[in-house]
mmCIF file of C-alpha atoms and ligand atoms in Angstrom:
data_model
loop_
_atom_site.group_PDB
_atom_site.id
_atom_site.type_symbol
_atom_site.label_atom_id
_atom_site.label_comp_id
_atom_site.label_asym_id
_atom_site.label_seq_id
_atom_site.Cartn_x
_atom_site.Cartn_y
_atom_site.Cartn_z
ATOM 1 C CA MET A 235 0.000 0.000 0.000
ATOM 2 C CA ASP A 236 1.309 3.427 -0.869
ATOM 3 C CA LEU A 237 0.902 5.428 2.332
ATOM 4 C CA GLY A 238 1.935 8.675 0.675
ATOM 5 C CA LEU A 239 5.041 8.997 2.862
ATOM 6 C CA LYS A 240 7.463 9.471 -0.052
ATOM 7 C CA ASP A 241 10.296 11.890 0.816
ATOM 8 C CA GLN A 242 8.890 12.577 4.278
ATOM 9 C CA VAL A 243 11.647 12.938 6.849
ATOM 10 C CA ILE A 244 10.822 10.852 9.905
ATOM 11 C CA ILE A 245 13.015 10.737 13.012
ATOM 12 C CA VAL A 246 12.949 7.328 14.702
ATOM 13 C CA THR A 247 14.624 7.200 18.120
ATOM 14 C CA GLY A 248 16.323 3.876 18.796
ATOM 15 C CA GLY A 249 15.849 3.070 15.110
ATOM 16 C CA SER A 250 18.963 0.877 14.807
ATOM 17 C CA LYS A 251 17.487 -2.230 16.390
ATOM 18 C CA GLY A 252 14.285 -4.038 17.234
ATOM 19 C CA ILE A 253 10.952 -2.286 16.734
ATOM 20 C CA GLY A 254 12.675 0.939 15.645
ATOM 21 C CA GLU A 255 14.619 -0.941 12.977
ATOM 22 C CA GLY A 256 11.364 -2.482 11.766
ATOM 23 C CA VAL A 257 9.829 0.985 11.553
ATOM 24 C CA CYS A 258 12.814 2.319 9.582
ATOM 25 C CA ARG A 259 12.648 -0.603 7.131
ATOM 26 C CA CYS A 260 8.931 -0.044 6.612
ATOM 27 C CA LEU A 261 9.448 3.704 6.101
ATOM 28 C CA ALA A 262 12.221 3.009 3.608
ATOM 29 C CA GLN A 263 9.902 0.678 1.694
ATOM 30 C CA GLU A 264 7.419 3.551 1.573
ATOM 31 C CA GLN A 265 10.210 5.763 0.175
ATOM 32 C CA ALA A 266 10.187 7.992 3.229
ATOM 33 C CA ILE A 267 13.525 9.169 4.662
ATOM 34 C CA PRO A 268 14.171 7.502 8.032
ATOM 35 C CA VAL A 269 16.538 9.361 10.358
ATOM 36 C CA ILE A 270 17.801 6.988 13.030
ATOM 37 C CA VAL A 271 18.689 8.721 16.299
ATOM 38 C CA GLY A 272 20.246 6.462 18.909
ATOM 39 C CA ARG A 273 23.307 5.008 20.517
ATOM 40 C CA SER A 274 23.945 1.895 18.379
ATOM 41 C CA PRO A 275 26.234 3.275 15.659
ATOM 42 C CA ASP A 276 27.289 -0.094 14.168
ATOM 43 C CA GLU A 277 23.758 -1.342 13.552
ATOM 44 C CA GLY A 278 22.471 2.146 12.636
ATOM 45 C CA GLY A 279 25.288 2.794 10.166
ATOM 46 C CA LEU A 280 24.814 -0.610 8.529
ATOM 47 C CA LEU A 281 21.087 -0.060 8.118
ATOM 48 C CA VAL A 282 21.642 3.318 6.466
ATOM 49 C CA GLU A 283 24.231 1.767 4.122
ATOM 50 C CA GLN A 284 21.706 -0.903 3.154
ATOM 51 C CA PHE A 285 19.039 1.699 2.428
ATOM 52 C CA LYS A 286 21.448 3.826 0.407
ATOM 53 C CA SER A 287 22.536 0.812 -1.648
ATOM 54 C CA GLN A 288 18.849 0.449 -2.593
ATOM 55 C CA GLY A 289 18.685 4.113 -3.617
ATOM 56 C CA ILE A 290 16.822 5.151 -0.463
ATOM 57 C CA ASN A 291 17.949 8.210 1.433
ATOM 58 C CA ALA A 292 18.430 7.782 5.196
ATOM 59 C CA SER A 293 20.658 9.009 8.036
ATOM 60 C CA TYR A 294 22.057 7.783 11.316
ATOM 61 C CA ILE A 295 22.835 10.281 14.082
ATOM 62 C CA PHE A 296 24.490 9.195 17.317
ATOM 63 C CA ALA A 297 22.645 10.297 20.469
ATOM 64 C CA GLU A 298 22.415 9.229 24.066
ATOM 65 C CA LEU A 299 18.837 10.376 24.360
ATOM 66 C CA ALA A 300 19.004 10.845 28.127
ATOM 67 C CA ASP A 301 21.266 13.790 27.303
ATOM 68 C CA LEU A 302 19.289 16.860 26.190
ATOM 69 C CA LYS A 303 22.319 18.212 24.304
ATOM 70 C CA ASP A 304 22.433 15.078 22.132
ATOM 71 C CA CYS A 305 18.719 15.436 21.391
ATOM 72 C CA GLU A 306 19.219 19.094 20.418
ATOM 73 C CA ALA A 307 22.147 18.244 18.165
ATOM 74 C CA ALA A 308 20.227 15.414 16.462
ATOM 75 C CA VAL A 309 17.226 17.569 15.601
ATOM 76 C CA LYS A 310 19.471 20.418 14.452
ATOM 77 C CA GLN A 311 21.466 18.080 12.205
ATOM 78 C CA THR A 312 18.316 16.553 10.689
ATOM 79 C CA ALA A 313 16.848 19.969 9.934
ATOM 80 C CA ALA A 314 20.132 21.208 8.456
ATOM 81 C CA GLU A 315 20.461 18.135 6.241
ATOM 82 C CA TYR A 316 16.905 17.920 4.921
ATOM 83 C CA GLY A 317 15.243 21.286 5.632
ATOM 84 C CA ARG A 318 12.206 19.543 7.076
ATOM 85 C CA ILE A 319 10.966 17.089 9.698
ATOM 86 C CA ASN A 320 7.604 15.522 8.935
ATOM 87 C CA GLY A 321 7.311 12.987 11.704
ATOM 88 C CA LEU A 322 8.724 11.755 14.993
ATOM 89 C CA VAL A 323 8.613 8.212 16.337
ATOM 90 C CA ASN A 324 9.530 8.247 20.023
ATOM 91 C CA ASN A 325 10.607 4.634 20.441
ATOM 92 C CA ALA A 326 13.884 4.213 22.363
ATOM 93 C CA GLY A 327 13.576 2.642 25.786
ATOM 94 C CA ALA A 328 14.395 -0.396 27.876
ATOM 95 C CA ASN A 329 12.665 -2.366 30.598
ATOM 96 C CA ASP A 330 15.332 -2.018 33.267
ATOM 97 C CA SER A 331 13.692 -3.652 36.296
ATOM 98 C CA VAL A 332 13.924 -0.758 38.737
ATOM 99 C CA GLY A 333 11.323 -2.011 41.195
ATOM 100 C CA LEU A 334 9.772 -0.713 44.391
ATOM 101 C CA GLU A 335 11.180 -3.283 46.802
ATOM 102 C CA LYS A 336 14.353 -3.707 44.769
ATOM 103 C CA GLY A 337 15.192 -0.234 43.537
ATOM 104 C CA SER A 338 16.323 3.171 44.761
ATOM 105 C CA PRO A 339 15.334 6.789 44.228
ATOM 106 C CA GLU A 340 18.523 7.292 42.205
ATOM 107 C CA ALA A 341 17.848 4.311 39.941
ATOM 108 C CA PHE A 342 14.227 5.447 39.516
ATOM 109 C CA GLN A 343 15.339 8.918 38.439
ATOM 110 C CA GLN A 344 17.924 7.525 36.067
ATOM 111 C CA SER A 345 15.410 5.207 34.453
ATOM 112 C CA MET A 346 12.916 8.032 33.962
ATOM 113 C CA GLN A 347 15.690 10.040 32.343
ATOM 114 C CA SER A 348 16.495 7.195 30.000
ATOM 115 C CA ASN A 349 12.916 6.072 29.247
ATOM 116 C CA LEU A 350 10.677 9.125 29.473
ATOM 117 C CA TYR A 351 12.231 12.558 29.347
ATOM 118 C CA HIS A 352 13.562 12.277 25.817
ATOM 119 C CA TYR A 353 10.017 11.657 24.520
ATOM 120 C CA TYR A 354 9.286 15.214 25.709
ATOM 121 C CA TYR A 355 12.659 16.656 24.619
ATOM 122 C CA MET A 356 12.356 15.269 21.103
ATOM 123 C CA ALA A 357 8.724 16.321 20.662
ATOM 124 C CA GLN A 358 9.504 19.863 21.815
ATOM 125 C CA LEU A 359 12.608 20.150 19.648
ATOM 126 C CA CYS A 360 10.781 18.857 16.562
ATOM 127 C CA LEU A 361 7.696 20.998 17.167
ATOM 128 C CA PRO A 362 8.611 24.005 14.983
ATOM 129 C CA TRP A 363 9.129 21.632 12.056
ATOM 130 C CA LEU A 364 6.027 19.568 12.772
ATOM 131 C CA LYS A 365 4.012 22.798 12.914
ATOM 132 C CA LYS A 366 5.408 23.922 9.584
ATOM 133 C CA PHE A 367 4.656 20.627 7.831
ATOM 134 C CA LYS A 368 1.576 19.467 9.798
ATOM 135 C CA GLY A 369 3.570 16.497 10.936
ATOM 136 C CA SER A 370 2.689 13.615 13.175
ATOM 137 C CA ILE A 371 4.043 11.987 16.344
ATOM 138 C CA VAL A 372 3.852 8.320 17.316
ATOM 139 C CA ASN A 373 4.869 7.312 20.839
ATOM 140 C CA ILE A 374 5.795 3.677 21.465
ATOM 141 C CA SER A 375 4.516 2.722 24.915
ATOM 142 C CA SER A 376 4.061 -0.737 26.483
ATOM 143 C CA LYS A 377 1.391 -2.997 27.880
ATOM 144 C CA THR A 378 3.062 -2.555 31.286
ATOM 145 C CA ALA A 379 1.465 0.918 31.422
ATOM 146 C CA LEU A 380 -1.910 -0.811 31.638
ATOM 147 C CA THR A 381 -1.253 -4.227 33.133
ATOM 148 C CA GLY A 382 1.764 -3.607 35.361
ATOM 149 C CA GLN A 383 4.465 -6.235 35.415
ATOM 150 C CA GLY A 384 5.943 -6.258 38.907
ATOM 151 C CA GLY A 385 9.489 -5.203 39.724
ATOM 152 C CA THR A 386 9.709 -2.453 37.124
ATOM 153 C CA SER A 387 8.262 0.727 38.669
ATOM 154 C CA ALA A 388 10.216 3.273 36.660
ATOM 155 C CA TYR A 389 9.653 1.627 33.277
ATOM 156 C CA ALA A 390 5.921 1.191 33.952
ATOM 157 C CA ALA A 391 5.689 4.824 35.108
ATOM 158 C CA ALA A 392 7.507 6.032 31.989
ATOM 159 C CA LYS A 393 5.259 3.967 29.715
ATOM 160 C CA GLY A 394 2.124 5.243 31.473
ATOM 161 C CA ALA A 395 3.339 8.813 31.198
ATOM 162 C CA GLN A 396 3.903 8.325 27.462
ATOM 163 C CA LEU A 397 0.221 7.459 27.080
ATOM 164 C CA ALA A 398 -0.787 10.504 29.119
ATOM 165 C CA LEU A 399 1.464 12.701 26.985
ATOM 166 C CA THR A 400 -0.068 11.236 23.833
ATOM 167 C CA ARG A 401 -3.507 12.493 24.911
ATOM 168 C CA GLU A 402 -2.083 15.772 26.258
ATOM 169 C CA TRP A 403 -0.135 16.596 23.097
ATOM 170 C CA ALA A 404 -3.018 15.503 20.860
ATOM 171 C CA VAL A 405 -5.121 18.194 22.550
ATOM 172 C CA GLU A 406 -2.420 20.870 22.644
ATOM 173 C CA LEU A 407 -1.446 20.377 19.011
ATOM 174 C CA LEU A 408 -4.941 20.151 17.489
ATOM 175 C CA LYS A 409 -4.641 23.790 16.435
ATOM 176 C CA TYR A 410 -1.646 22.936 14.254
ATOM 177 C CA GLN A 411 -3.257 19.831 12.741
ATOM 178 C CA ILE A 412 -0.479 17.762 14.290
ATOM 179 C CA ARG A 413 -1.741 14.270 15.118
ATOM 180 C CA VAL A 414 -0.322 12.399 18.112
ATOM 181 C CA ASN A 415 -0.932 8.695 18.688
ATOM 182 C CA ALA A 416 0.585 5.819 20.626
ATOM 183 C CA VAL A 417 1.275 2.230 19.653
ATOM 184 C CA VAL A 418 1.197 -0.234 22.527
ATOM 185 C CA PRO A 419 3.116 -3.485 22.137
ATOM 186 C CA ALA A 420 3.059 -6.423 24.526
ATOM 187 C CA GLU A 421 5.540 -9.089 23.406
ATOM 188 C CA VAL A 422 7.750 -8.436 20.379
ATOM 189 C CA MET A 423 10.913 -10.465 19.680
ATOM 190 C CA THR A 424 13.742 -7.905 19.548
ATOM 191 C CA PRO A 425 17.371 -7.780 20.781
ATOM 192 C CA LEU A 426 16.095 -6.256 24.054
ATOM 193 C CA TYR A 427 13.565 -9.042 24.480
ATOM 194 C CA GLN A 428 16.152 -11.732 23.659
ATOM 195 C CA LYS A 429 18.495 -10.272 26.267
ATOM 196 C CA TRP A 430 15.718 -10.335 28.863
ATOM 197 C CA LEU A 431 14.811 -13.956 28.015
ATOM 198 C CA SER A 432 18.416 -15.075 28.251
ATOM 199 C CA GLY A 433 18.363 -14.098 31.935
ATOM 200 C CA PHE A 434 16.077 -17.077 32.721
ATOM 201 C CA SER A 435 17.462 -20.534 33.445
ATOM 202 C CA ASN A 436 15.288 -22.027 30.678
ATOM 203 C CA PRO A 437 14.551 -19.303 28.084
ATOM 204 C CA ASP A 438 12.578 -21.650 25.778
ATOM 205 C CA GLN A 439 10.288 -22.692 28.584
ATOM 206 C CA LYS A 440 9.840 -19.063 29.642
ATOM 207 C CA LEU A 441 9.003 -18.061 26.068
ATOM 208 C CA ALA A 442 6.447 -20.872 25.743
ATOM 209 C CA SER A 443 4.806 -19.769 28.997
ATOM 210 C CA ILE A 444 4.461 -16.246 27.557
ATOM 211 C CA THR A 445 3.242 -17.078 24.053
ATOM 212 C CA LYS A 446 0.563 -19.442 25.382
ATOM 213 C CA ASN A 447 -1.093 -16.333 26.884
ATOM 214 C CA ILE A 448 -1.127 -14.327 23.651
ATOM 215 C CA PRO A 449 -4.659 -14.904 22.387
ATOM 216 C CA LEU A 450 -4.202 -14.395 18.639
ATOM 217 C CA GLY A 451 -2.103 -17.290 17.355
ATOM 218 C CA ASN A 452 -0.193 -17.918 20.612
ATOM 219 C CA ARG A 453 2.808 -16.143 19.158
ATOM 220 C CA MET A 454 4.940 -13.048 19.565
ATOM 221 C CA THR A 455 4.092 -9.904 17.615
ATOM 222 C CA THR A 456 6.624 -9.282 14.835
ATOM 223 C CA LYS A 457 8.470 -6.010 14.476
ATOM 224 C CA GLU A 458 7.013 -5.761 10.963
ATOM 225 C CA GLU A 459 3.497 -5.835 12.460
ATOM 226 C CA MET A 460 4.502 -3.061 14.835
ATOM 227 C CA ALA A 461 6.075 -1.093 12.002
ATOM 228 C CA SER A 462 3.071 -1.136 9.702
ATOM 229 C CA ALA A 463 0.868 0.249 12.485
ATOM 230 C CA VAL A 464 3.372 3.051 13.112
ATOM 231 C CA ALA A 465 3.731 3.900 9.411
ATOM 232 C CA TYR A 466 -0.058 3.954 9.026
ATOM 233 C CA LEU A 467 -0.474 6.355 11.961
ATOM 234 C CA LEU A 468 2.237 8.638 10.567
ATOM 235 C CA SER A 469 0.580 8.749 7.182
ATOM 236 C CA ASN A 470 -2.330 10.697 5.760
ATOM 237 C CA GLN A 471 -4.292 7.451 5.650
ATOM 238 C CA ALA A 472 -4.796 8.142 9.368
ATOM 239 C CA SER A 473 -5.693 11.783 8.739
ATOM 240 C CA HIS A 474 -8.578 11.893 11.237
ATOM 241 C CA ILE A 475 -6.973 9.786 13.973
ATOM 242 C CA THR A 476 -5.419 11.523 16.952
ATOM 243 C CA GLY A 477 -5.004 10.863 20.678
ATOM 244 C CA GLN A 478 -5.415 7.115 20.126
ATOM 245 C CA PHE A 479 -3.686 4.121 21.710
ATOM 246 C CA LEU A 480 -3.353 1.355 19.139
ATOM 247 C CA PHE A 481 -2.690 -2.034 20.769
ATOM 248 C CA VAL A 482 -0.652 -4.227 18.453
ATOM 249 C CA ASP A 483 -0.532 -7.194 20.800
ATOM 250 C CA GLY A 484 -2.572 -10.127 19.507
ATOM 251 C CA GLY A 485 -5.317 -9.296 22.014
ATOM 252 C CA TYR A 486 -2.993 -9.593 25.013
ATOM 253 C CA VAL A 487 -4.276 -6.610 26.992
ATOM 254 C CA HIS A 488 -8.001 -6.665 26.244
ATOM 255 C CA LEU A 489 -9.098 -10.232 25.605
ATOM 256 C CA ASP A 490 -7.876 -11.882 28.787
ATOM 257 C CA ARG A 491 -11.150 -11.733 30.740
ATOM 258 C CA ALA A 492 -13.229 -12.838 27.764
ATOM 259 C CA LEU A 493 -10.988 -15.873 27.471
ATOM 260 C CA ALA A 494 -10.719 -16.712 31.150
ATOM 261 C CA GLY A 495 -11.626 -20.316 31.665
ATOM 262 C CA THR A 496 -11.527 -21.176 27.967
ATOM 263 C CA GLU A 497 -8.821 -23.179 26.251
ATOM 264 C CA LEU A 498 -6.539 -20.972 24.174
HETATM 265 P P1 NAP B 566 15.761 -2.761 21.483
HETATM 266 O O1 NAP B 566 15.749 -4.015 20.723
HETATM 267 O O2 NAP B 566 16.702 -2.623 22.629
HETATM 268 O O3 NAP B 566 15.973 -1.506 20.545
HETATM 269 C C1 NAP B 566 15.913 -0.222 21.115
HETATM 270 C C2 NAP B 566 16.978 0.673 20.551
HETATM 271 O O4 NAP B 566 16.885 1.926 21.259
HETATM 272 C C3 NAP B 566 18.398 0.165 20.772
HETATM 273 O O5 NAP B 566 19.184 0.505 19.669
HETATM 274 C C4 NAP B 566 18.841 0.949 22.018
HETATM 275 O O6 NAP B 566 20.249 1.116 22.105
HETATM 276 C C5 NAP B 566 18.169 2.284 21.766
HETATM 277 N N1 NAP B 566 18.047 3.060 23.009
HETATM 278 C C6 NAP B 566 17.392 2.724 24.143
HETATM 279 N N2 NAP B 566 17.502 3.695 25.055
HETATM 280 C C7 NAP B 566 18.265 4.676 24.486
HETATM 281 C C8 NAP B 566 18.752 5.924 24.922
HETATM 282 N N3 NAP B 566 18.497 6.390 26.150
HETATM 283 N N4 NAP B 566 19.507 6.654 24.067
HETATM 284 C C9 NAP B 566 19.778 6.193 22.833
HETATM 285 N N5 NAP B 566 19.343 5.019 22.353
HETATM 286 C C10 NAP B 566 18.602 4.257 23.175
HETATM 287 O O7 NAP B 566 14.264 -2.493 22.083
HETATM 288 P P2 NAP B 566 12.808 -2.852 21.494
HETATM 289 O O8 NAP B 566 12.348 -4.125 22.120
HETATM 290 O O9 NAP B 566 12.791 -2.692 20.027
HETATM 291 O O10 NAP B 566 11.950 -1.691 22.192
HETATM 292 C C11 NAP B 566 11.596 -0.500 21.516
HETATM 293 C C12 NAP B 566 10.482 0.190 22.293
HETATM 294 O O11 NAP B 566 9.357 -0.688 22.415
HETATM 295 C C13 NAP B 566 10.882 0.567 23.720
HETATM 296 O O12 NAP B 566 10.314 1.818 24.063
HETATM 297 C C14 NAP B 566 10.245 -0.535 24.560
HETATM 298 O O13 NAP B 566 9.951 -0.094 25.844
HETATM 299 C C15 NAP B 566 8.977 -0.794 23.762
HETATM 300 N N6 NAP B 566 8.400 -2.129 24.018
HETATM 301 C C16 NAP B 566 8.978 -3.258 23.545
HETATM 302 C C17 NAP B 566 8.386 -4.484 23.804
HETATM 303 C C18 NAP B 566 8.953 -5.768 23.285
HETATM 304 O O14 NAP B 566 8.319 -6.815 23.517
HETATM 305 N N7 NAP B 566 10.081 -5.772 22.605
HETATM 306 C C19 NAP B 566 7.203 -4.550 24.554
HETATM 307 C C20 NAP B 566 6.658 -3.376 25.035
HETATM 308 C C21 NAP B 566 7.247 -2.157 24.755
HETATM 309 P P3 NAP B 566 21.116 0.064 23.011
HETATM 310 O O15 NAP B 566 20.986 -1.281 22.325
HETATM 311 O O16 NAP B 566 22.461 0.660 23.010
HETATM 312 O O17 NAP B 566 20.459 0.060 24.379
#
């Protein structure tokens, strides 16, 4: 499907790996210009090389997003290179297990810095450009914002705040015709997820215990499935959709009670 994203410059934070990489690949297929902003230069550089070898324009910009100066430099560089920013995908983050019982105020603050604040920094820095081009923002949140997980207070708080900001910005930016939406994943196989699984004594068994609870197909969501939802929300095909939370999770968050007591 042609989403009409050709030549649109879209910043994707954490676009070198996982869901962000999937989003960049999908945008490249749509002939948009993905700008990867993140701290994985090897993977990011390789992805951009691949796109360029296929005749698709793209950029990688190094940034530790917890650092406001890096965010400022990344947006400045994108604007200088392309003269426009049409979309922002706030995606970078990591479930870092800073809990209530096992955690500390310092670790909580650090995690918020790494998971939440750059969603605000990047949106504010991109705003003049999004206003100019009636751009769009997609925030990647997590099911933990709604379901909790246990042992990950800061991450859950950051993910919940991202949903609140989605609604808040959707209202504030109505006057500029800037749409703001969130995509909410539950279980997507990515490098981050693999790393988390490898911490269990039997990762295969752990994975099987998770997928059996995913109603649609008892399988993980793919990063391509995540990416097409993000690309759709960025595009004009979603021109009257704003302030929405789109759950791309095989029914994980909403179908549990309907299925209680039935065989999956
Ligand atoms: P991933 O495989 O680790 O990819 C994320 C990318 O973002 C990595 O390149 C990572 O760099 C980068 N990144 C993270 N924090 C950063 C920071 N502060 N500054 C710069 N770069 C940063 O993760 P993913 O699974 O694709 O997750 C992407 C988003 O989806 C996250 O917001 C996550 O919370 C959300 N999510 C994922 C799942 C899932 O099942 N995978 C479920 C719910 C929500 P490094 O590799 O150097 O850390």
